[in-house]
PDB file of C-alpha atoms in Angstrom:
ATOM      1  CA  UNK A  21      -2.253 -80.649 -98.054  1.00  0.00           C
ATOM      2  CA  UNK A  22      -5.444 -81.975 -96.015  1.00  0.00           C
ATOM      3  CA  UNK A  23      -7.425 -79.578 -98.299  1.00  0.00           C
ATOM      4  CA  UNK A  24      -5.942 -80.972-101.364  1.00  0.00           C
ATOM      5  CA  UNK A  25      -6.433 -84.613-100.373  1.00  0.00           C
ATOM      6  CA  UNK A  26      -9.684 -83.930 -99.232  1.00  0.00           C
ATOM      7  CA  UNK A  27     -11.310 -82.755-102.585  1.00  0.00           C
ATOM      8  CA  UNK A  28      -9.631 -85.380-104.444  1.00  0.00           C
ATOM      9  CA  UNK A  29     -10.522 -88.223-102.456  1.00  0.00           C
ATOM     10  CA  UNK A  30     -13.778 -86.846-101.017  1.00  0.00           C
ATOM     11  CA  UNK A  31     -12.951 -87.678 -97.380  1.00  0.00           C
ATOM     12  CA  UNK A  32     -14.230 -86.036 -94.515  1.00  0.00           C
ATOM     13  CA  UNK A  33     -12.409 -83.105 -92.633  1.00  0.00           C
ATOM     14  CA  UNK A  34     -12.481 -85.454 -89.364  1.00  0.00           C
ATOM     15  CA  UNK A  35     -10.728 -88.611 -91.190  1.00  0.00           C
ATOM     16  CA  UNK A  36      -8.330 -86.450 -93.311  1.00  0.00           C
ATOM     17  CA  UNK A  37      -7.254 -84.870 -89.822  1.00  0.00           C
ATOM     18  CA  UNK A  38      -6.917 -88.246 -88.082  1.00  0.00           C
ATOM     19  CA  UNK A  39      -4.753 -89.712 -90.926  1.00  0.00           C
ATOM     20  CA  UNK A  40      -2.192 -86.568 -91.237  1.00  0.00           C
ATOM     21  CA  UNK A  41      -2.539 -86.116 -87.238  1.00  0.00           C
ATOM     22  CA  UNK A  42      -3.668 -82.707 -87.380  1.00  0.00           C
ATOM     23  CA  UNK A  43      -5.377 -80.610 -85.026  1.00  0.00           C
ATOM     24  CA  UNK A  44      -9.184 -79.645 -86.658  1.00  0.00           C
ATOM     25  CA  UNK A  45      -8.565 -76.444 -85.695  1.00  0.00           C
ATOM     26  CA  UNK A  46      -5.442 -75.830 -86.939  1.00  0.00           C
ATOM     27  CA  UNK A  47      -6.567 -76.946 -90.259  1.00  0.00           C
ATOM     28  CA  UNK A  48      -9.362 -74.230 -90.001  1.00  0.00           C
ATOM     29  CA  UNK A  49      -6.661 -71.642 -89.189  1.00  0.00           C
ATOM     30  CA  UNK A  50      -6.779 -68.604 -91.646  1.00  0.00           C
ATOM     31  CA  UNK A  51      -3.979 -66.271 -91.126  1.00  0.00           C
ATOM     32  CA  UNK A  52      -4.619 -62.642 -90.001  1.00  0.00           C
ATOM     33  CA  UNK A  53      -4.585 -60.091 -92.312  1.00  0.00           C
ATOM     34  CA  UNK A  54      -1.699 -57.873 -91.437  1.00  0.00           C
ATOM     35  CA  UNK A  55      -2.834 -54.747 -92.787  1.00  0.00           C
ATOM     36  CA  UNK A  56      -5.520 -54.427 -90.073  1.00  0.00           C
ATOM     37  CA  UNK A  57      -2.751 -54.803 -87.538  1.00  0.00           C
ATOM     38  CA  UNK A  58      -1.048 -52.072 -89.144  1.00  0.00           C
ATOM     39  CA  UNK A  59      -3.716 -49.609 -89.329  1.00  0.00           C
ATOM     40  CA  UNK A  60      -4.497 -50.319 -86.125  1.00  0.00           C
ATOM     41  CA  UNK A  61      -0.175 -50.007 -84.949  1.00  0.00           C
ATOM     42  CA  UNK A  62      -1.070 -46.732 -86.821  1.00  0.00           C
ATOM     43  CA  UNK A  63      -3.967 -45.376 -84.622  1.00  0.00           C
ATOM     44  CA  UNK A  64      -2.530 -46.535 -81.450  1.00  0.00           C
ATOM     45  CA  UNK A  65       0.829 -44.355 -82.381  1.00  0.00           C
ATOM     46  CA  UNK A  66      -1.412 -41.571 -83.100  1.00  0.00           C
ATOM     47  CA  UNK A  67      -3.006 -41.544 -79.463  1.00  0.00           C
ATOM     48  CA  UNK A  68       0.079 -42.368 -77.866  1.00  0.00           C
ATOM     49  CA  UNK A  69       1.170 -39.061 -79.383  1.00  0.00           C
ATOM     50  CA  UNK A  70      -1.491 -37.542 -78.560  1.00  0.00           C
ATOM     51  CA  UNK A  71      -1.610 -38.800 -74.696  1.00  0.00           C
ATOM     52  CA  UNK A  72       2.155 -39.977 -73.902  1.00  0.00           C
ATOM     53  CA  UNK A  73       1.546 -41.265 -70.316  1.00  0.00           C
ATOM     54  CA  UNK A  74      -1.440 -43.468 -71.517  1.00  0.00           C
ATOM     55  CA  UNK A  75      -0.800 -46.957 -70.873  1.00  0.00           C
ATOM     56  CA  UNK A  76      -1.980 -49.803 -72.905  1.00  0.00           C
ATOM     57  CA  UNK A  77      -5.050 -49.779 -70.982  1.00  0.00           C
ATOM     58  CA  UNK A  78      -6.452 -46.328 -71.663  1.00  0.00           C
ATOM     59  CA  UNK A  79      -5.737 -46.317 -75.208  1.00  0.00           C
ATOM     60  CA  UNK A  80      -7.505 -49.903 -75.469  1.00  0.00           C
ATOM     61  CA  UNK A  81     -10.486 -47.608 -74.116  1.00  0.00           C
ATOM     62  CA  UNK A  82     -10.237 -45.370 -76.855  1.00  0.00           C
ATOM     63  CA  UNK A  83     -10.047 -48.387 -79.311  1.00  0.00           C
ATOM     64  CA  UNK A  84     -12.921 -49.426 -78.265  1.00  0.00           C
ATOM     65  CA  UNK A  85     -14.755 -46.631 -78.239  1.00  0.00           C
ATOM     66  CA  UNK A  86     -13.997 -46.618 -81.813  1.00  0.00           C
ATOM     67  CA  UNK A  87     -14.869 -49.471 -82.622  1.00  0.00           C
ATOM     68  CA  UNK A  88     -11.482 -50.434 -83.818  1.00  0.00           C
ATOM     69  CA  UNK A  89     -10.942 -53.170 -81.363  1.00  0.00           C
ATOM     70  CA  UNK A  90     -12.850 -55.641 -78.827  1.00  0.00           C
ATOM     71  CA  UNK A  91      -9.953 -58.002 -77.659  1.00  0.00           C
ATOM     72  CA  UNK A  92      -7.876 -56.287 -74.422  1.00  0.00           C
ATOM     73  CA  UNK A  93      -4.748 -58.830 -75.681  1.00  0.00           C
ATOM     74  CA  UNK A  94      -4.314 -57.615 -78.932  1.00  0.00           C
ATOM     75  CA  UNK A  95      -4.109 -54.818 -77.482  1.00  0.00           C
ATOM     76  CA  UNK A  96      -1.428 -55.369 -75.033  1.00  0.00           C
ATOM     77  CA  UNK A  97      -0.161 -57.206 -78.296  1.00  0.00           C
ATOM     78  CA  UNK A  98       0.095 -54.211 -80.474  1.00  0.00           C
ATOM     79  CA  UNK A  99       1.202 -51.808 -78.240  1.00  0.00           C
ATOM     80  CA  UNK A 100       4.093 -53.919 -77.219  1.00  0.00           C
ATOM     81  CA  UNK A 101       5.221 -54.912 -81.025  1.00  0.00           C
ATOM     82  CA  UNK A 102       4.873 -50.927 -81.465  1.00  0.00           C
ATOM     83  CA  UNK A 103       7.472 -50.141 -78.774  1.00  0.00           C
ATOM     84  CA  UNK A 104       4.896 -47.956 -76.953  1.00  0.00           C
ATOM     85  CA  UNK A 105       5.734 -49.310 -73.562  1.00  0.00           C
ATOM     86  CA  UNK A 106       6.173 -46.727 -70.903  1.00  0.00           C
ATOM     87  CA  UNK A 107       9.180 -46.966 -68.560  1.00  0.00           C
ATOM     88  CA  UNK A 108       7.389 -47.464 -64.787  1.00  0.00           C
ATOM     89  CA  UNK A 109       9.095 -44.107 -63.226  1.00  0.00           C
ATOM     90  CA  UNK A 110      11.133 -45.690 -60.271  1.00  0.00           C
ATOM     91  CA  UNK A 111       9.557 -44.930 -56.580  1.00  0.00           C
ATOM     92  CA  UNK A 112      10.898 -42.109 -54.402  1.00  0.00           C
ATOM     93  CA  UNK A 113      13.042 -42.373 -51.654  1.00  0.00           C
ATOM     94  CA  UNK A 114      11.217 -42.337 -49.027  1.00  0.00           C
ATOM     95  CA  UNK A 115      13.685 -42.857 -45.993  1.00  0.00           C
ATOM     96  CA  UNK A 116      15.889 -40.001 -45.896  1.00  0.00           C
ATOM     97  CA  UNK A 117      17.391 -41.060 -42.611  1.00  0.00           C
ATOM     98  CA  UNK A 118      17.008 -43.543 -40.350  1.00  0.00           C
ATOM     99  CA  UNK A 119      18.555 -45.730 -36.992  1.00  0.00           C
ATOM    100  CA  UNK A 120      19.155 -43.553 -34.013  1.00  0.00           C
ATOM    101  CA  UNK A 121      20.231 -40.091 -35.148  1.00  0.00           C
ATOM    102  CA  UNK A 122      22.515 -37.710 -33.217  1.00  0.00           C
ATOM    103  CA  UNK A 123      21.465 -35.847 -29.725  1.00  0.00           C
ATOM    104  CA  UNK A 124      19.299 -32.814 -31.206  1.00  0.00           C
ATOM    105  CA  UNK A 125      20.906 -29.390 -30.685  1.00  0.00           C
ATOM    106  CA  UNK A 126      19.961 -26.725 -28.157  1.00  0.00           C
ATOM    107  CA  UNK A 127      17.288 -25.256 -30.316  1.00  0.00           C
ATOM    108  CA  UNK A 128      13.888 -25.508 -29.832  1.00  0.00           C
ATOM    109  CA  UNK A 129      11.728 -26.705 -33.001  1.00  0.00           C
ATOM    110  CA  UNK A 130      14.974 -28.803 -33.887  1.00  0.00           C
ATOM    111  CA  UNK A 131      13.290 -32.275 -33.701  1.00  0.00           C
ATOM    112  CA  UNK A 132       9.819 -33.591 -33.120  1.00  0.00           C
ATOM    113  CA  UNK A 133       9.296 -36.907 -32.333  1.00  0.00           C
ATOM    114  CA  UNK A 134       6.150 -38.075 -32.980  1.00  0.00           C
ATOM    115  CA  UNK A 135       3.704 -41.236 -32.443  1.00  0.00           C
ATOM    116  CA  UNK A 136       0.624 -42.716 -31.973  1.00  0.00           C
ATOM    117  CA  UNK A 137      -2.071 -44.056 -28.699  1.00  0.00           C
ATOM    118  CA  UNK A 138      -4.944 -45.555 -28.482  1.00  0.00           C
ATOM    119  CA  UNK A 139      -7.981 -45.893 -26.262  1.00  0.00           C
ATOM    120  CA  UNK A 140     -11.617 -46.224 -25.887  1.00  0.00           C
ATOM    121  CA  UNK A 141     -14.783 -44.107 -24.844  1.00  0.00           C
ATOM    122  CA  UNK A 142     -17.468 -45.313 -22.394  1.00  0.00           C
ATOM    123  CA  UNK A 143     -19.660 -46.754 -25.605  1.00  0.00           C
ATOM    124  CA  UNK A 144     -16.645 -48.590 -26.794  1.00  0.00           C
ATOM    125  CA  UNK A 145     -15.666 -46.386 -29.665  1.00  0.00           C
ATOM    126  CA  UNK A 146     -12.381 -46.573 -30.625  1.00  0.00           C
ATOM    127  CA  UNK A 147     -10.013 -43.221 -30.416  1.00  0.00           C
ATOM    128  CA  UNK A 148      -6.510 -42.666 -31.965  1.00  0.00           C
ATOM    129  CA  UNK A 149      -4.286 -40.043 -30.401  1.00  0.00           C
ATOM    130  CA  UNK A 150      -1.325 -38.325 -32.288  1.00  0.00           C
ATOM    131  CA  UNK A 151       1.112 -36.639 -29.905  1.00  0.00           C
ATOM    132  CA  UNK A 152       4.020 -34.445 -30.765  1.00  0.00           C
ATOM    133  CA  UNK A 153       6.673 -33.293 -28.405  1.00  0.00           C
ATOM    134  CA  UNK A 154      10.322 -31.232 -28.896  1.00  0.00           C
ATOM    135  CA  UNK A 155      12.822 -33.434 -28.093  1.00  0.00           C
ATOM    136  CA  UNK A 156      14.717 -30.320 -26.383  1.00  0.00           C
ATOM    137  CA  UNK A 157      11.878 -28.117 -24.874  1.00  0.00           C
ATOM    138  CA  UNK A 158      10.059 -30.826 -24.266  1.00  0.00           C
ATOM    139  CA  UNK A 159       6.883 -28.937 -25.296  1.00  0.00           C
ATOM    140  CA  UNK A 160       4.011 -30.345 -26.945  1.00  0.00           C
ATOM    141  CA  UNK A 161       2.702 -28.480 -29.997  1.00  0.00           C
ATOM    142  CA  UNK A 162      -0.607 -30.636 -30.251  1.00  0.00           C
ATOM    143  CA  UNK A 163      -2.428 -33.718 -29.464  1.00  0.00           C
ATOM    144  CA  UNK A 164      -4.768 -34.619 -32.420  1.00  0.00           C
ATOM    145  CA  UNK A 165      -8.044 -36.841 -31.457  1.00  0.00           C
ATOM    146  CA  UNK A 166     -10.013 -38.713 -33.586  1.00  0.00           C
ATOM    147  CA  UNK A 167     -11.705 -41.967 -34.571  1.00  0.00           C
ATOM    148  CA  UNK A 168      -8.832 -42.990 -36.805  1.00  0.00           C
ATOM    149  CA  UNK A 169      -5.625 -41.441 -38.035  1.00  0.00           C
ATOM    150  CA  UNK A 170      -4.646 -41.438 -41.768  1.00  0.00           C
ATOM    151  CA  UNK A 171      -1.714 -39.922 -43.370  1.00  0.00           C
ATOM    152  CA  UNK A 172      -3.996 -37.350 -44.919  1.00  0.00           C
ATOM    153  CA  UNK A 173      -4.902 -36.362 -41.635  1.00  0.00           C
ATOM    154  CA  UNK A 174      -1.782 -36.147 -39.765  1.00  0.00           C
ATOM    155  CA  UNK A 175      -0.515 -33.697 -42.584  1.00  0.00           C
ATOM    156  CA  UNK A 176      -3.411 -32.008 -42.156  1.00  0.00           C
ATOM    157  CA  UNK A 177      -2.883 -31.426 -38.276  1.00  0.00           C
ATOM    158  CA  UNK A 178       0.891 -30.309 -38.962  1.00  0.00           C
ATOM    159  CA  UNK A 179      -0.291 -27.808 -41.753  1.00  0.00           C
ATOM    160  CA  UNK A 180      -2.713 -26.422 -38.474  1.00  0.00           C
ATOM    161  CA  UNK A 181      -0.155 -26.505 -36.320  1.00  0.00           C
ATOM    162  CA  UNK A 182       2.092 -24.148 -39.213  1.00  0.00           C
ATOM    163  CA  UNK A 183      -0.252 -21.604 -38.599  1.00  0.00           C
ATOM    164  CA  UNK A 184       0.572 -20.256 -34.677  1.00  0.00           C
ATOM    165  CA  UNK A 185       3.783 -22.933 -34.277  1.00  0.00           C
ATOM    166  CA  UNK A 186       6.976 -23.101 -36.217  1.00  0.00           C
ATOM    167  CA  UNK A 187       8.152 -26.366 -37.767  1.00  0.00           C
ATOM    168  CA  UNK A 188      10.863 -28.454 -37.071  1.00  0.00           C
ATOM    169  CA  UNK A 189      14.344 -29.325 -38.856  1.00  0.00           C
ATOM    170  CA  UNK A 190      13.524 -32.694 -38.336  1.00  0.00           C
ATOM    171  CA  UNK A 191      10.380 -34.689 -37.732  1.00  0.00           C
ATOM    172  CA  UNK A 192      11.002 -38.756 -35.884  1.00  0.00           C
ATOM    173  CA  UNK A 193       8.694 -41.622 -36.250  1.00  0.00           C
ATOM    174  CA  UNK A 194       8.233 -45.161 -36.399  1.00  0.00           C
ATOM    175  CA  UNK A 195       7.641 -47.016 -39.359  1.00  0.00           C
ATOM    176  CA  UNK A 196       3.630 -46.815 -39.291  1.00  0.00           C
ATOM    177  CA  UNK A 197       1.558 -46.714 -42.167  1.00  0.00           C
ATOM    178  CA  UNK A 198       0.098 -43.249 -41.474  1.00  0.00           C
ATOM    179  CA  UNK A 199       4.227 -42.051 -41.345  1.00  0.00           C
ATOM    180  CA  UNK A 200       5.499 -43.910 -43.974  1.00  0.00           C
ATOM    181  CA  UNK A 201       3.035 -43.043 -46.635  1.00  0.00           C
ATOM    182  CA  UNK A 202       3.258 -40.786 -49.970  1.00  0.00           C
ATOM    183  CA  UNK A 203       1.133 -38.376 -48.012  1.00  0.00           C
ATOM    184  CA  UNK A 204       3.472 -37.485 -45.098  1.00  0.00           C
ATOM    185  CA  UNK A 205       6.627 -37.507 -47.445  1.00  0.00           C
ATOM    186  CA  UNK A 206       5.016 -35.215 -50.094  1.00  0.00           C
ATOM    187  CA  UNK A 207       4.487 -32.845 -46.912  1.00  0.00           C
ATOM    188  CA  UNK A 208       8.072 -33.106 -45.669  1.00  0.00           C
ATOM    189  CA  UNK A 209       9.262 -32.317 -49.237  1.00  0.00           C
ATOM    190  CA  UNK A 210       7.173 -29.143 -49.629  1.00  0.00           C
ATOM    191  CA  UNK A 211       8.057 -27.577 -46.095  1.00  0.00           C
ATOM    192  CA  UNK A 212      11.889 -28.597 -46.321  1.00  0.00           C
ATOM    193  CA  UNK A 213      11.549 -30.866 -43.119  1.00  0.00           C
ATOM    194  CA  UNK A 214      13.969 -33.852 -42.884  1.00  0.00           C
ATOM    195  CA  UNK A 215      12.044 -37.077 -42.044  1.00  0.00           C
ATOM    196  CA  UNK A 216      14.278 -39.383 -39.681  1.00  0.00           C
ATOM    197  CA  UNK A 217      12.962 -43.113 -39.208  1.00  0.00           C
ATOM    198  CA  UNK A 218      13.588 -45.329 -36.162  1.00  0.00           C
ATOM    199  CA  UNK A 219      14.755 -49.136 -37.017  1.00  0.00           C
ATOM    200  CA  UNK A 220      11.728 -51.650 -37.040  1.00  0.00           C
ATOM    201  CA  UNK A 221      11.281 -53.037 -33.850  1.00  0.00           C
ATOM    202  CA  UNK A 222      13.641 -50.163 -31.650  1.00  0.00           C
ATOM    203  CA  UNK A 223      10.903 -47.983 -30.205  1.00  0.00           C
ATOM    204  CA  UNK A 224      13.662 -47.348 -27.660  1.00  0.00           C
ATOM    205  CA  UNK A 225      15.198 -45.011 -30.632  1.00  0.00           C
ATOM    206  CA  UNK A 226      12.572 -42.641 -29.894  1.00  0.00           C
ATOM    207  CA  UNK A 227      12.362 -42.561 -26.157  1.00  0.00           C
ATOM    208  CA  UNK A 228      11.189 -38.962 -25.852  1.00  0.00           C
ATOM    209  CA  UNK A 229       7.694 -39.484 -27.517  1.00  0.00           C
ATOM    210  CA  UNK A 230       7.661 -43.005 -25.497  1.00  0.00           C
ATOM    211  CA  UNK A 231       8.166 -41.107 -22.334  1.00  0.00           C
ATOM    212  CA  UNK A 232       5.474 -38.589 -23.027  1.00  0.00           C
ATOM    213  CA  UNK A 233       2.934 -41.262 -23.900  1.00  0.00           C
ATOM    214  CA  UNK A 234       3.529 -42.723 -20.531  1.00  0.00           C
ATOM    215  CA  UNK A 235       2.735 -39.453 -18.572  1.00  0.00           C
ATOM    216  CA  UNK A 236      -0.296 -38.841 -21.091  1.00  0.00           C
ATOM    217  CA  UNK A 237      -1.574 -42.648 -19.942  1.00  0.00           C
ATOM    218  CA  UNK A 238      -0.825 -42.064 -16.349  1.00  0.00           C
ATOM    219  CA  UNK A 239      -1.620 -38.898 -15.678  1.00  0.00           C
ATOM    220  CA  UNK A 240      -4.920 -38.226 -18.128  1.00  0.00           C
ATOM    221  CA  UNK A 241      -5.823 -41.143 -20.379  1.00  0.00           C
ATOM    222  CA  UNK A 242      -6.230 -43.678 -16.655  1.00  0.00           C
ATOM    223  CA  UNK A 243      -7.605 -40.725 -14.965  1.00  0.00           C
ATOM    224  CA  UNK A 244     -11.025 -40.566 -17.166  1.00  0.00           C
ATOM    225  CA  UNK A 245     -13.864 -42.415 -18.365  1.00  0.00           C
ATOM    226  CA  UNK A 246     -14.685 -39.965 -21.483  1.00  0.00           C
ATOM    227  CA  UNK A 247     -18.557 -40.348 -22.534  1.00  0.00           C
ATOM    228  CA  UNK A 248     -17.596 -39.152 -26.164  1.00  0.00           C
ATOM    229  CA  UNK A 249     -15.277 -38.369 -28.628  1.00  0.00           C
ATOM    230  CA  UNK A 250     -16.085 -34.304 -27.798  1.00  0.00           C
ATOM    231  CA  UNK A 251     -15.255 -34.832 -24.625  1.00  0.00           C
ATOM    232  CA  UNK A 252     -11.912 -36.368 -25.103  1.00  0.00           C
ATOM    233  CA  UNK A 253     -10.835 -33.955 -27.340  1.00  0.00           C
ATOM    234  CA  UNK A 254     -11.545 -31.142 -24.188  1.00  0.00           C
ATOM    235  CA  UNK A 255      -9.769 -32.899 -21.534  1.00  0.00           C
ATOM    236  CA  UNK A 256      -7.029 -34.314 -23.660  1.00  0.00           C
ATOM    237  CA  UNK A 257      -6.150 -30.456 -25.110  1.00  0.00           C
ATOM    238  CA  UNK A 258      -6.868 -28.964 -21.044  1.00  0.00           C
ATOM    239  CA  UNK A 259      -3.999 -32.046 -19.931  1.00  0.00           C
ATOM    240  CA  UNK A 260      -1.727 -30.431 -22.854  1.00  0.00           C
ATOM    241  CA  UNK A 261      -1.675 -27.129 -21.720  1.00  0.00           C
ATOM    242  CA  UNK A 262      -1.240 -27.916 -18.461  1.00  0.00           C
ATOM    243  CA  UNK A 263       1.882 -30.276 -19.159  1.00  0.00           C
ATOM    244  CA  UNK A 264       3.204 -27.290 -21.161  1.00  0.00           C
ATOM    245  CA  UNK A 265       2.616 -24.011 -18.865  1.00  0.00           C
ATOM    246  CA  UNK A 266       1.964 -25.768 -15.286  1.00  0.00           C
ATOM    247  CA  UNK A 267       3.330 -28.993 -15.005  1.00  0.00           C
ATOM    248  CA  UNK A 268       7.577 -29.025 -13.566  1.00  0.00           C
ATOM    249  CA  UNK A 269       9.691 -31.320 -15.900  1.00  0.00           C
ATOM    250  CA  UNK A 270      12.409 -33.143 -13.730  1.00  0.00           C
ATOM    251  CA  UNK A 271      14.718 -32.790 -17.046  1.00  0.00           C
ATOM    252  CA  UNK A 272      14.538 -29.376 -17.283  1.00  0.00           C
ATOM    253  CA  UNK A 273      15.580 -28.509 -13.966  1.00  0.00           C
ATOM    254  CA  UNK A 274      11.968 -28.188 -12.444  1.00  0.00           C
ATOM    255  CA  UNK A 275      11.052 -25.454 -15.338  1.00  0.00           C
ATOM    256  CA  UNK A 276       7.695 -26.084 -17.402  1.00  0.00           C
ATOM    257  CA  UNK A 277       8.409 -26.736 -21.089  1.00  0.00           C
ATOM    258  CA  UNK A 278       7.193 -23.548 -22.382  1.00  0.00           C
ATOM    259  CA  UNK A 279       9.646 -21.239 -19.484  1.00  0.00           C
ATOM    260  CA  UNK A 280      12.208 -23.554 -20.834  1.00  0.00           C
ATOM    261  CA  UNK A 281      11.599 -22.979 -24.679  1.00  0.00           C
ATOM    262  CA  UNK A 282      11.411 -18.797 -23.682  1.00  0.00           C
ATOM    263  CA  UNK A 283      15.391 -19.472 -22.306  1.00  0.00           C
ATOM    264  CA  UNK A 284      16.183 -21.565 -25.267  1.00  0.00           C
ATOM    265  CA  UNK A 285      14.687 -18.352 -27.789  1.00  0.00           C
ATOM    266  CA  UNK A 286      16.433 -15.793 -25.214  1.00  0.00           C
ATOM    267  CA  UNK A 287      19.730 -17.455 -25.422  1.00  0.00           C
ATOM    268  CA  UNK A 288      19.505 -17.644 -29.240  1.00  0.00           C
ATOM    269  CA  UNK A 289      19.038 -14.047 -29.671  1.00  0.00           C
ATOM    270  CA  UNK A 290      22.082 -13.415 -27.273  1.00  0.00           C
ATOM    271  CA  UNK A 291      24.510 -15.509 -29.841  1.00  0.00           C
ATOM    272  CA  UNK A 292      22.810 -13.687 -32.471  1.00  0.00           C
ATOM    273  CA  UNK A 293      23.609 -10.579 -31.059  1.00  0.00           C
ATOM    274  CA  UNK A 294      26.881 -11.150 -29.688  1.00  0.00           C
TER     275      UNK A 294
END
């Protein structure tokens, strides 16, 4: 209509639009044509068939690589009005248990309980400890020592610890980062061990591994000024095999934890025999 009126009464685009009240630029509008939309619906369902878990985003890439398409929204635009949408595969369950789980059996290697310390060299650098203790034997498998502590790297220290130590049933944490990640759980799920979680806030729910970390502080971590991370690593590893061959454990009737995992193993094979 403004077009019409404007070549028959030679007005100007600007007065004609003021007169209807129409926008300029939706006078100026020219529609799409919808072929190119289809050819393009077309090439997209081509590389979706091609590459089924490519999102919107990668095949835009391709698009453009093309030269088919410049605009990341029509895009998106496209691939929705195709149906191409991928369904976002729901997250794994990560806690398999959790709260304060039963008294672990008279096995050792039943349950670890495991956690993390902190403290600092004579320069000031920083040093994160990961202990592990059996909540039965009370023995400690390993005390990892490093600058920081990832989730990489605490599976990494239980796949060393695999190669002279069994594993556990059961492995018991907090709800850290480095525990809670995809890292950790993948681990669990590929050596069949059953991850138990202690309630936010409860570190009472894992006394064993609290209790250990107090006779680490007191009897190693106050006792030493270490000049380096090297040095650390020696005296903290010299403390754990002490605490497991030398040192009496009121709990286990005065026995070390390694004489008391030996009775543990010796009255195992005594059911199994009998």
């Amino acid at each position: 209509m403004a077009g019409a009126i404007t070549q028959a009464y030679r007005i100007s685009e600007r007065r004609i639009c003021a007169l209807l009240d129409l926008s300029r630029s939706s006078n100026r509008y020219q529609p799409r044509d919808k072929t190119a939309d289809e050819e393009l619906i077309q090439k997209m369902q081509e590389l979706a068939a091609r590459w089924r878990r490519f999102g919107y985003r990668r095949i835009h890439i391709l698009l453009k690589k093309a030269d088919l398409v410049v605009n990341k929204k029509r895009t998106y635009r496209l691939y929705r009005l195709a149906g191409l949408s991928l369904r976002k595969s729901r997250k794994k369950k990560r806690y398999q248990k959790r709260g304060h789980p039963e008294a672990a059996q008279r096995v050792a290697n039943f349950r670890w309980s495991m956690d993390f310390m902190q403290d600092r060299t004579m320069n000031g650098q920083k040093i994160r400890i990961l202990t592990v203790v059996d909540e039965v034997s009370r023995e400690c498998p390993v005390i990892a020592v490093d600058t920081s502590m990832t989730g990489r790297k605490v599976a990494a220290v239980l796949n060393q610890v695999n190669w002279f130590h069994p594993l556990p049933k059961e492995i018991k944490t907090d709800n850290g980062p480095e525990f809670t990640g995809c890292f950790i759980h993948q681990w669990c799920e590929e050596h069949k061990v059953d991850h138990v979680f202690t309630d936010p806030g409860s570190p009472t729910q894992n006394g064993h591994i609290e209790s250990f970390n107090g006779r680490l502080r007191d009897e190693c971590l106050n006792l030493h000024w270490f000049k380096n991370l090297a040095e650390a690593r020696d005296i903290i590893e010299k403390w754990r095999i002490a605490y497991n061959t030398e040192r009496p454990h009121t709990s286990l009737e005065g026995m070390t934890p390694q004489a008391y995992r030996r009775l543990l193993d010796s009255e195992k094979k005594q059911q199994v025999c009998g």
